[in-house]
PDB file of C-alpha atoms in Angstrom:
ATOM      1  CA  MET B   3     -36.822 147.629  62.050  1.00 59.00           C
ATOM      2  CA  THR B   4     -33.754 145.763  60.827  1.00 67.00           C
ATOM      3  CA  GLU B   5     -32.630 145.678  57.193  1.00 62.00           C
ATOM      4  CA  LYS B   6     -33.702 142.059  56.950  1.00 59.00           C
ATOM      5  CA  GLU B   7     -37.136 142.841  58.348  1.00 54.00           C
ATOM      6  CA  THR B   8     -37.480 145.751  55.884  1.00 57.00           C
ATOM      7  CA  GLN B   9     -36.605 143.516  52.949  1.00 59.00           C
ATOM      8  CA  THR B  10     -39.080 140.907  54.170  1.00 69.00           C
ATOM      9  CA  ASP B  11     -41.790 143.534  54.461  1.00 68.00           C
ATOM     10  CA  GLU B  12     -41.081 144.847  50.940  1.00 72.00           C
ATOM     11  CA  SER B  13     -41.111 141.332  49.520  1.00 73.00           C
ATOM     12  CA  ARG B  14     -44.453 140.655  51.198  1.00 76.00           C
ATOM     13  CA  ARG B  15     -45.915 143.864  49.738  1.00 74.00           C
ATOM     14  CA  GLU B  16     -44.617 143.024  46.255  1.00 75.00           C
ATOM     15  CA  GLU B  17     -46.179 139.586  46.494  1.00 75.00           C
ATOM     16  CA  GLN B  18     -49.504 141.113  47.567  1.00 79.00           C
ATOM     17  CA  LEU B  19     -49.411 143.596  44.696  1.00 71.00           C
ATOM     18  CA  ARG B  20     -48.837 140.824  42.164  1.00 80.00           C
ATOM     19  CA  HIS B  21     -52.251 139.440  43.124  1.00 79.00           C
ATOM     20  CA  THR B  22     -54.124 142.746  42.632  1.00 80.00           C
ATOM     21  CA  PRO B  23     -55.809 143.683  39.304  1.00 82.00           C
ATOM     22  CA  GLY B  24     -53.199 146.355  38.543  1.00 75.00           C
ATOM     23  CA  LYS B  25     -50.289 144.406  40.011  1.00 80.00           C
ATOM     24  CA  GLY B  26     -48.937 147.606  41.517  1.00 78.00           C
ATOM     25  CA  ARG B  27     -48.223 149.232  38.164  1.00 82.00           C
ATOM     26  CA  THR B  28     -48.807 152.938  37.509  1.00 85.00           C
ATOM     27  CA  PRO B  29     -51.685 153.376  34.978  1.00 85.00           C
ATOM     28  CA  THR B  30     -50.568 154.402  31.475  1.00 88.00           C
ATOM     29  CA  PRO B  31     -52.478 155.119  28.252  1.00 87.00           C
ATOM     30  CA  ARG B  32     -53.125 152.190  25.931  1.00 90.00           C
ATOM     31  CA  GLY B  33     -54.691 151.824  22.528  1.00 92.00           C
ATOM     32  CA  ILE B  34     -58.471 151.540  22.482  1.00 96.00           C
ATOM     33  CA  GLU B  35     -59.771 148.251  21.152  1.00 97.00           C
ATOM     34  CA  PRO B  36     -63.390 146.995  21.077  1.00 98.00           C
ATOM     35  CA  SER B  37     -64.172 145.263  24.341  1.00 97.00           C
ATOM     36  CA  VAL B  38     -67.118 144.102  26.412  1.00 97.00           C
ATOM     37  CA  PRO B  39     -67.846 145.232  29.994  1.00 97.00           C
ATOM     38  CA  GLU B  40     -67.996 142.452  32.552  1.00 95.00           C
ATOM     39  CA  GLU B  41     -69.967 144.278  35.249  1.00 95.00           C
ATOM     40  CA  PHE B  42     -72.332 146.682  33.498  1.00 97.00           C
ATOM     41  CA  GLY B  43     -76.078 146.660  34.114  1.00 98.00           C
ATOM     42  CA  PHE B  44     -76.605 149.263  36.849  1.00 98.00           C
ATOM     43  CA  VAL B  45     -79.101 152.120  36.812  1.00 98.00           C
ATOM     44  CA  GLN B  46     -77.553 155.453  37.775  1.00 98.00           C
ATOM     45  CA  VAL B  47     -79.433 158.611  38.773  1.00 98.00           C
ATOM     46  CA  TRP B  48     -77.790 162.049  38.855  1.00 98.00           C
ATOM     47  CA  TRP B  49     -80.026 164.879  40.075  1.00 98.00           C
ATOM     48  CA  GLY B  50     -79.898 168.124  42.053  1.00 97.00           C
ATOM     49  CA  ASP B  51     -79.690 171.900  41.701  1.00 96.00           C
ATOM     50  CA  GLY B  52     -75.914 171.991  41.293  1.00 95.00           C
ATOM     51  CA  LYS B  53     -73.782 172.178  38.154  1.00 93.00           C
ATOM     52  CA  GLY B  54     -72.121 168.963  37.044  1.00 94.00           C
ATOM     53  CA  LYS B  55     -74.769 166.297  36.420  1.00 97.00           C
ATOM     54  CA  THR B  56     -74.346 166.159  32.660  1.00 95.00           C
ATOM     55  CA  THR B  57     -70.624 166.781  32.993  1.00 96.00           C
ATOM     56  CA  ALA B  58     -70.221 163.793  35.307  1.00 97.00           C
ATOM     57  CA  ALA B  59     -72.315 161.509  33.111  1.00 98.00           C
ATOM     58  CA  MET B  60     -70.422 162.476  29.965  1.00 96.00           C
ATOM     59  CA  GLY B  61     -67.087 162.084  31.723  1.00 97.00           C
ATOM     60  CA  MET B  62     -68.070 158.597  32.795  1.00 98.00           C
ATOM     61  CA  GLY B  63     -69.022 157.925  29.188  1.00 98.00           C
ATOM     62  CA  PHE B  64     -65.517 158.883  28.085  1.00 97.00           C
ATOM     63  CA  ARG B  65     -64.070 156.552  30.710  1.00 98.00           C
ATOM     64  CA  ALA B  66     -66.204 153.656  29.434  1.00 98.00           C
ATOM     65  CA  ALA B  67     -65.360 154.419  25.811  1.00 98.00           C
ATOM     66  CA  GLY B  68     -61.689 154.495  26.781  1.00 98.00           C
ATOM     67  CA  HIS B  69     -62.016 150.814  27.691  1.00 98.00           C
ATOM     68  CA  GLY B  70     -63.452 150.024  24.268  1.00 98.00           C
ATOM     69  CA  TYR B  71     -67.115 149.918  25.308  1.00 98.00           C
ATOM     70  CA  ARG B  72     -69.841 151.474  23.112  1.00 98.00           C
ATOM     71  CA  VAL B  73     -71.457 154.514  24.670  1.00 98.00           C
ATOM     72  CA  HIS B  74     -74.365 156.613  23.416  1.00 98.00           C
ATOM     73  CA  MET B  75     -75.833 159.811  24.856  1.00 97.00           C
ATOM     74  CA  LEU B  76     -79.382 160.900  24.049  1.00 97.00           C
ATOM     75  CA  GLN B  77     -80.126 164.431  25.224  1.00 95.00           C
ATOM     76  CA  PHE B  78     -83.568 165.723  26.153  1.00 96.00           C
ATOM     77  CA  MET B  79     -84.413 169.437  26.514  1.00 87.00           C
ATOM     78  CA  LYS B  80     -81.085 170.770  25.223  1.00 78.00           C
ATOM     79  CA  GLY B  81     -81.977 171.891  21.717  1.00 64.00           C
ATOM     80  CA  GLY B  82     -80.086 175.170  21.911  1.00 56.00           C
ATOM     81  CA  ALA B  83     -80.815 178.589  23.399  1.00 58.00           C
ATOM     82  CA  SER B  84     -80.399 182.248  22.494  1.00 54.00           C
ATOM     83  CA  SER B  85     -77.940 182.718  25.376  1.00 57.00           C
ATOM     84  CA  VAL B  86     -75.251 180.421  23.923  1.00 64.00           C
ATOM     85  CA  GLU B  87     -73.543 179.865  20.573  1.00 74.00           C
ATOM     86  CA  ASP B  88     -74.595 177.097  18.197  1.00 70.00           C
ATOM     87  CA  VAL B  89     -71.678 174.875  19.207  1.00 69.00           C
ATOM     88  CA  ARG B  90     -70.977 172.495  22.067  1.00 80.00           C
ATOM     89  CA  GLY B  91     -67.536 171.424  23.131  1.00 83.00           C
ATOM     90  CA  GLU B  92     -68.809 168.028  24.233  1.00 90.00           C
ATOM     91  CA  TYR B  93     -70.222 167.279  20.782  1.00 92.00           C
ATOM     92  CA  ASN B  94     -66.884 168.101  19.167  1.00 94.00           C
ATOM     93  CA  ALA B  95     -65.045 165.906  21.657  1.00 93.00           C
ATOM     94  CA  ILE B  96     -67.476 162.990  21.345  1.00 95.00           C
ATOM     95  CA  ASP B  97     -67.325 163.178  17.563  1.00 94.00           C
ATOM     96  CA  ALA B  98     -63.531 162.850  17.710  1.00 95.00           C
ATOM     97  CA  PHE B  99     -63.553 159.971  20.193  1.00 95.00           C
ATOM     98  CA  PRO B 100     -63.932 156.297  19.180  1.00 96.00           C
ATOM     99  CA  GLY B 101     -66.855 154.334  20.570  1.00 97.00           C
ATOM    100  CA  TYR B 102     -68.877 157.363  21.735  1.00 98.00           C
ATOM    101  CA  THR B 103     -71.892 158.829  19.919  1.00 98.00           C
ATOM    102  CA  TYR B 104     -74.699 161.267  20.714  1.00 96.00           C
ATOM    103  CA  GLU B 105     -77.991 162.661  19.468  1.00 96.00           C
ATOM    104  CA  ASN B 106     -80.285 165.458  20.575  1.00 93.00           C
ATOM    105  CA  SER B 107     -84.077 165.361  20.858  1.00 90.00           C
ATOM    106  CA  GLY B 108     -84.506 168.831  22.363  1.00 75.00           C
ATOM    107  CA  HIS B 109     -86.431 171.812  21.063  1.00 70.00           C
ATOM    108  CA  PHE B 110     -84.806 175.270  20.845  1.00 59.00           C
ATOM    109  CA  GLY B 111     -85.236 177.253  24.052  1.00 59.00           C
ATOM    110  CA  TRP B 112     -86.470 176.065  27.449  1.00 62.00           C
ATOM    111  CA  HIS B 113     -89.942 174.801  28.277  1.00 59.00           C
ATOM    112  CA  GLY B 114     -91.942 177.138  30.521  1.00 60.00           C
ATOM    113  CA  PHE B 115     -89.409 179.983  30.405  1.00 56.00           C
ATOM    114  CA  MET B 116     -91.492 182.346  28.235  1.00 51.00           C
ATOM    115  CA  ASP B 117     -88.607 182.599  25.773  1.00 56.00           C
ATOM    116  CA  GLY B 118     -90.734 182.436  22.659  1.00 53.00           C
ATOM    117  CA  SER B 119     -90.259 178.714  22.137  1.00 61.00           C
ATOM    118  CA  ASN B 120     -93.241 176.469  21.490  1.00 72.00           C
ATOM    119  CA  ASP B 121     -94.214 174.435  24.567  1.00 75.00           C
ATOM    120  CA  ASP B 122     -96.176 171.956  22.441  1.00 82.00           C
ATOM    121  CA  GLU B 123     -93.030 171.357  20.399  1.00 85.00           C
ATOM    122  CA  HIS B 124     -91.045 170.820  23.603  1.00 83.00           C
ATOM    123  CA  ALA B 125     -93.541 168.122  24.581  1.00 88.00           C
ATOM    124  CA  ALA B 126     -93.471 166.518  21.131  1.00 91.00           C
ATOM    125  CA  ARG B 127     -89.669 166.412  21.109  1.00 92.00           C
ATOM    126  CA  ALA B 128     -89.625 164.884  24.601  1.00 93.00           C
ATOM    127  CA  ARG B 129     -92.033 162.149  23.515  1.00 95.00           C
ATOM    128  CA  GLY B 130     -89.885 161.563  20.454  1.00 95.00           C
ATOM    129  CA  GLY B 131     -86.839 161.223  22.694  1.00 96.00           C
ATOM    130  CA  LEU B 132     -88.676 158.688  24.837  1.00 98.00           C
ATOM    131  CA  HIS B 133     -89.525 156.619  21.768  1.00 98.00           C
ATOM    132  CA  ARG B 134     -85.916 156.806  20.659  1.00 98.00           C
ATOM    133  CA  ALA B 135     -84.707 155.656  24.096  1.00 98.00           C
ATOM    134  CA  HIS B 136     -86.857 152.519  23.770  1.00 98.00           C
ATOM    135  CA  GLU B 137     -85.381 151.884  20.310  1.00 98.00           C
ATOM    136  CA  LEU B 138     -81.859 152.133  21.703  1.00 98.00           C
ATOM    137  CA  GLU B 139     -82.697 149.742  24.526  1.00 98.00           C
ATOM    138  CA  GLU B 140     -84.132 147.271  22.039  1.00 98.00           C
ATOM    139  CA  ALA B 141     -80.963 147.522  19.934  1.00 97.00           C
ATOM    140  CA  ALA B 142     -78.948 146.652  23.046  1.00 97.00           C
ATOM    141  CA  GLN B 143     -80.997 143.531  23.828  1.00 95.00           C
ATOM    142  CA  ASP B 144     -78.889 141.056  21.902  1.00 87.00           C
ATOM    143  CA  VAL B 145     -75.466 142.548  22.608  1.00 92.00           C
ATOM    144  CA  ASP B 146     -73.215 139.897  24.115  1.00 86.00           C
ATOM    145  CA  GLY B 147     -69.732 140.914  23.015  1.00 90.00           C
ATOM    146  CA  PRO B 148     -67.499 143.718  21.729  1.00 97.00           C
ATOM    147  CA  LEU B 149     -68.957 146.219  19.254  1.00 97.00           C
ATOM    148  CA  PRO B 150     -67.207 148.143  16.454  1.00 97.00           C
ATOM    149  CA  LEU B 151     -66.025 151.482  17.768  1.00 96.00           C
ATOM    150  CA  ASP B 152     -67.191 153.206  14.587  1.00 96.00           C
ATOM    151  CA  GLY B 153     -70.535 151.414  14.585  1.00 95.00           C
ATOM    152  CA  ASP B 154     -74.003 152.921  14.789  1.00 96.00           C
ATOM    153  CA  ALA B 155     -75.868 153.055  18.091  1.00 98.00           C
ATOM    154  CA  ASP B 156     -78.691 151.127  16.443  1.00 97.00           C
ATOM    155  CA  ASP B 157     -76.307 148.185  16.142  1.00 96.00           C
ATOM    156  CA  GLY B 158     -75.945 148.011  19.928  1.00 97.00           C
ATOM    157  CA  ILE B 159     -74.455 149.864  22.900  1.00 98.00           C
ATOM    158  CA  HIS B 160     -73.112 149.020  26.343  1.00 98.00           C
ATOM    159  CA  MET B 161     -73.925 152.323  28.105  1.00 98.00           C
ATOM    160  CA  LEU B 162     -76.889 154.630  27.460  1.00 98.00           C
ATOM    161  CA  ILE B 163     -76.901 158.142  28.923  1.00 98.00           C
ATOM    162  CA  LEU B 164     -80.338 159.774  28.925  1.00 98.00           C
ATOM    163  CA  ASP B 165     -79.343 163.337  29.696  1.00 97.00           C
ATOM    164  CA  GLU B 166     -82.011 165.626  31.214  1.00 96.00           C
ATOM    165  CA  ILE B 167     -84.738 162.985  31.011  1.00 98.00           C
ATOM    166  CA  LEU B 168     -85.480 163.561  34.699  1.00 98.00           C
ATOM    167  CA  TYR B 169     -85.826 167.279  33.999  1.00 95.00           C
ATOM    168  CA  ALA B 170     -88.307 166.485  31.219  1.00 96.00           C
ATOM    169  CA  VAL B 171     -90.387 164.655  33.840  1.00 97.00           C
ATOM    170  CA  ALA B 172     -90.083 167.546  36.304  1.00 96.00           C
ATOM    171  CA  GLN B 173     -91.334 169.898  33.566  1.00 93.00           C
ATOM    172  CA  GLY B 174     -94.346 167.677  32.916  1.00 95.00           C
ATOM    173  CA  LEU B 175     -93.240 166.732  29.399  1.00 95.00           C
ATOM    174  CA  LEU B 176     -92.937 163.056  30.334  1.00 97.00           C
ATOM    175  CA  ASP B 177     -94.635 160.988  33.027  1.00 97.00           C
ATOM    176  CA  GLU B 178     -92.822 159.376  35.927  1.00 98.00           C
ATOM    177  CA  GLN B 179     -94.042 155.995  34.689  1.00 98.00           C
ATOM    178  CA  ASP B 180     -92.303 156.641  31.370  1.00 98.00           C
ATOM    179  CA  VAL B 181     -88.929 156.552  33.134  1.00 98.00           C
ATOM    180  CA  VAL B 182     -89.903 153.543  35.246  1.00 98.00           C
ATOM    181  CA  ASP B 183     -90.909 151.678  32.078  1.00 98.00           C
ATOM    182  CA  LEU B 184     -87.528 152.446  30.513  1.00 98.00           C
ATOM    183  CA  VAL B 185     -85.716 151.125  33.569  1.00 98.00           C
ATOM    184  CA  GLU B 186     -87.834 147.979  33.729  1.00 98.00           C
ATOM    185  CA  SER B 187     -87.432 147.210  30.031  1.00 97.00           C
ATOM    186  CA  LYS B 188     -83.686 147.786  29.745  1.00 98.00           C
ATOM    187  CA  PRO B 189     -81.426 144.826  28.911  1.00 97.00           C
ATOM    188  CA  GLU B 190     -79.799 143.308  31.975  1.00 96.00           C
ATOM    189  CA  SER B 191     -76.281 144.155  30.811  1.00 97.00           C
ATOM    190  CA  LEU B 192     -76.991 147.741  29.713  1.00 98.00           C
ATOM    191  CA  GLU B 193     -75.642 150.485  31.991  1.00 98.00           C
ATOM    192  CA  LEU B 194     -78.396 153.125  32.094  1.00 98.00           C
ATOM    193  CA  VAL B 195     -77.565 156.668  33.257  1.00 98.00           C
ATOM    194  CA  LEU B 196     -80.377 159.152  33.974  1.00 98.00           C
ATOM    195  CA  THR B 197     -79.657 162.829  34.641  1.00 98.00           C
ATOM    196  CA  GLY B 198     -81.498 166.072  35.335  1.00 96.00           C
ATOM    197  CA  SER B 199     -84.106 167.642  37.641  1.00 96.00           C
ATOM    198  CA  HIS B 200     -83.723 169.917  40.643  1.00 95.00           C
ATOM    199  CA  GLU B 201     -86.562 167.937  42.229  1.00 96.00           C
ATOM    200  CA  LYS B 202     -85.861 164.606  43.905  1.00 98.00           C
ATOM    201  CA  PRO B 203     -86.989 161.805  41.547  1.00 98.00           C
ATOM    202  CA  ASP B 204     -88.403 159.526  44.252  1.00 98.00           C
ATOM    203  CA  TYR B 205     -90.251 157.473  41.648  1.00 98.00           C
ATOM    204  CA  VAL B 206     -87.045 155.904  40.351  1.00 98.00           C
ATOM    205  CA  TYR B 207     -85.141 155.443  43.626  1.00 97.00           C
ATOM    206  CA  GLU B 208     -86.148 151.842  44.218  1.00 97.00           C
ATOM    207  CA  TYR B 209     -84.850 150.892  40.762  1.00 98.00           C
ATOM    208  CA  ALA B 210     -81.544 152.748  41.001  1.00 98.00           C
ATOM    209  CA  ASP B 211     -78.239 151.169  42.004  1.00 98.00           C
ATOM    210  CA  LEU B 212     -76.497 154.548  42.306  1.00 98.00           C
ATOM    211  CA  VAL B 213     -78.040 157.899  43.203  1.00 98.00           C
ATOM    212  CA  THR B 214     -76.013 161.108  43.380  1.00 98.00           C
ATOM    213  CA  GLN B 215     -77.433 164.470  44.393  1.00 98.00           C
ATOM    214  CA  VAL B 216     -75.420 167.351  42.957  1.00 96.00           C
ATOM    215  CA  ARG B 217     -76.058 170.233  45.338  1.00 94.00           C
ATOM    216  CA  LYS B 218     -75.396 173.887  44.631  1.00 86.00           C
ATOM    217  CA  GLU B 219     -73.588 175.898  47.287  1.00 88.00           C
ATOM    218  CA  LYS B 220     -72.521 178.785  45.077  1.00 90.00           C
ATOM    219  CA  HIS B 221     -72.956 179.431  41.349  1.00 85.00           C
ATOM    220  CA  PRO B 222     -71.877 182.474  39.287  1.00 80.00           C
ATOM    221  CA  ILE B 223     -75.224 182.444  37.476  1.00 76.00           C
ATOM    222  CA  ASP B 224     -76.782 183.841  40.658  1.00 83.00           C
ATOM    223  CA  ALA B 225     -74.581 186.928  40.214  1.00 83.00           C
ATOM    224  CA  GLY B 226     -75.700 187.360  36.608  1.00 80.00           C
ATOM    225  CA  GLN B 227     -72.954 185.389  34.871  1.00 85.00           C
ATOM    226  CA  ARG B 228     -74.101 183.882  31.580  1.00 81.00           C
ATOM    227  CA  ALA B 229     -73.097 180.420  30.409  1.00 78.00           C
ATOM    228  CA  ARG B 230     -69.401 180.312  29.562  1.00 82.00           C
ATOM    229  CA  LYS B 231     -67.904 178.628  26.511  1.00 82.00           C
ATOM    230  CA  GLY B 232     -65.793 175.699  27.635  1.00 77.00           C
ATOM    231  CA  THR B 233     -67.507 175.195  31.008  1.00 77.00           C
ATOM    232  CA  GLU B 234     -71.256 175.223  30.297  1.00 79.00           C
ATOM    233  CA  TYR B 235     -71.201 174.479  26.568  1.00 78.00           C
TER     234      TYR B 235
END
């Protein structure tokens, strides 16, 4: 290729890049300002027996919050356990990050694990979490623009992460129809993220825009490793 042809080719590429969203520029950090998503409204499902479902959902929440969108995570089942400390790295990080909030509706221990926790209380907390999820959806009904990054979730959100809600169904604490009702009643522009369950949640597949199965191939817990601070909590 001649020098002239090379220059022509480079000019053509530069012209093409100028018409792309990023215009060929390397991404760099920018200040976070309240903004409104233009393409939210999908239903996402993250399930499987592998580690990473909650981690992926929370990471996506940080990405959305980094664009100035309001994100809220409501956790089911995870009310604490005797095997871990009473601290969670994700809570500390979320609390320090603008536009991202969380709450927990779980009961201490794990339902059905004979760990001394009260199974009736697990069920009550799960039902309470379901009621709260409907409240959050209702608060998001009239959202049509940017929201204050330091605002309350009850004033509106753009993304709602319902962590371990699918596991609550698998454990019999909620009904499959409960999740379907949440999906059907969500505002059109609300991005709804559902996580949990080692069992395939067929009941929600027809409503989901994205389904990811997180499959375990090897996990240190099988060799007796307990949850590690900084990776599991």
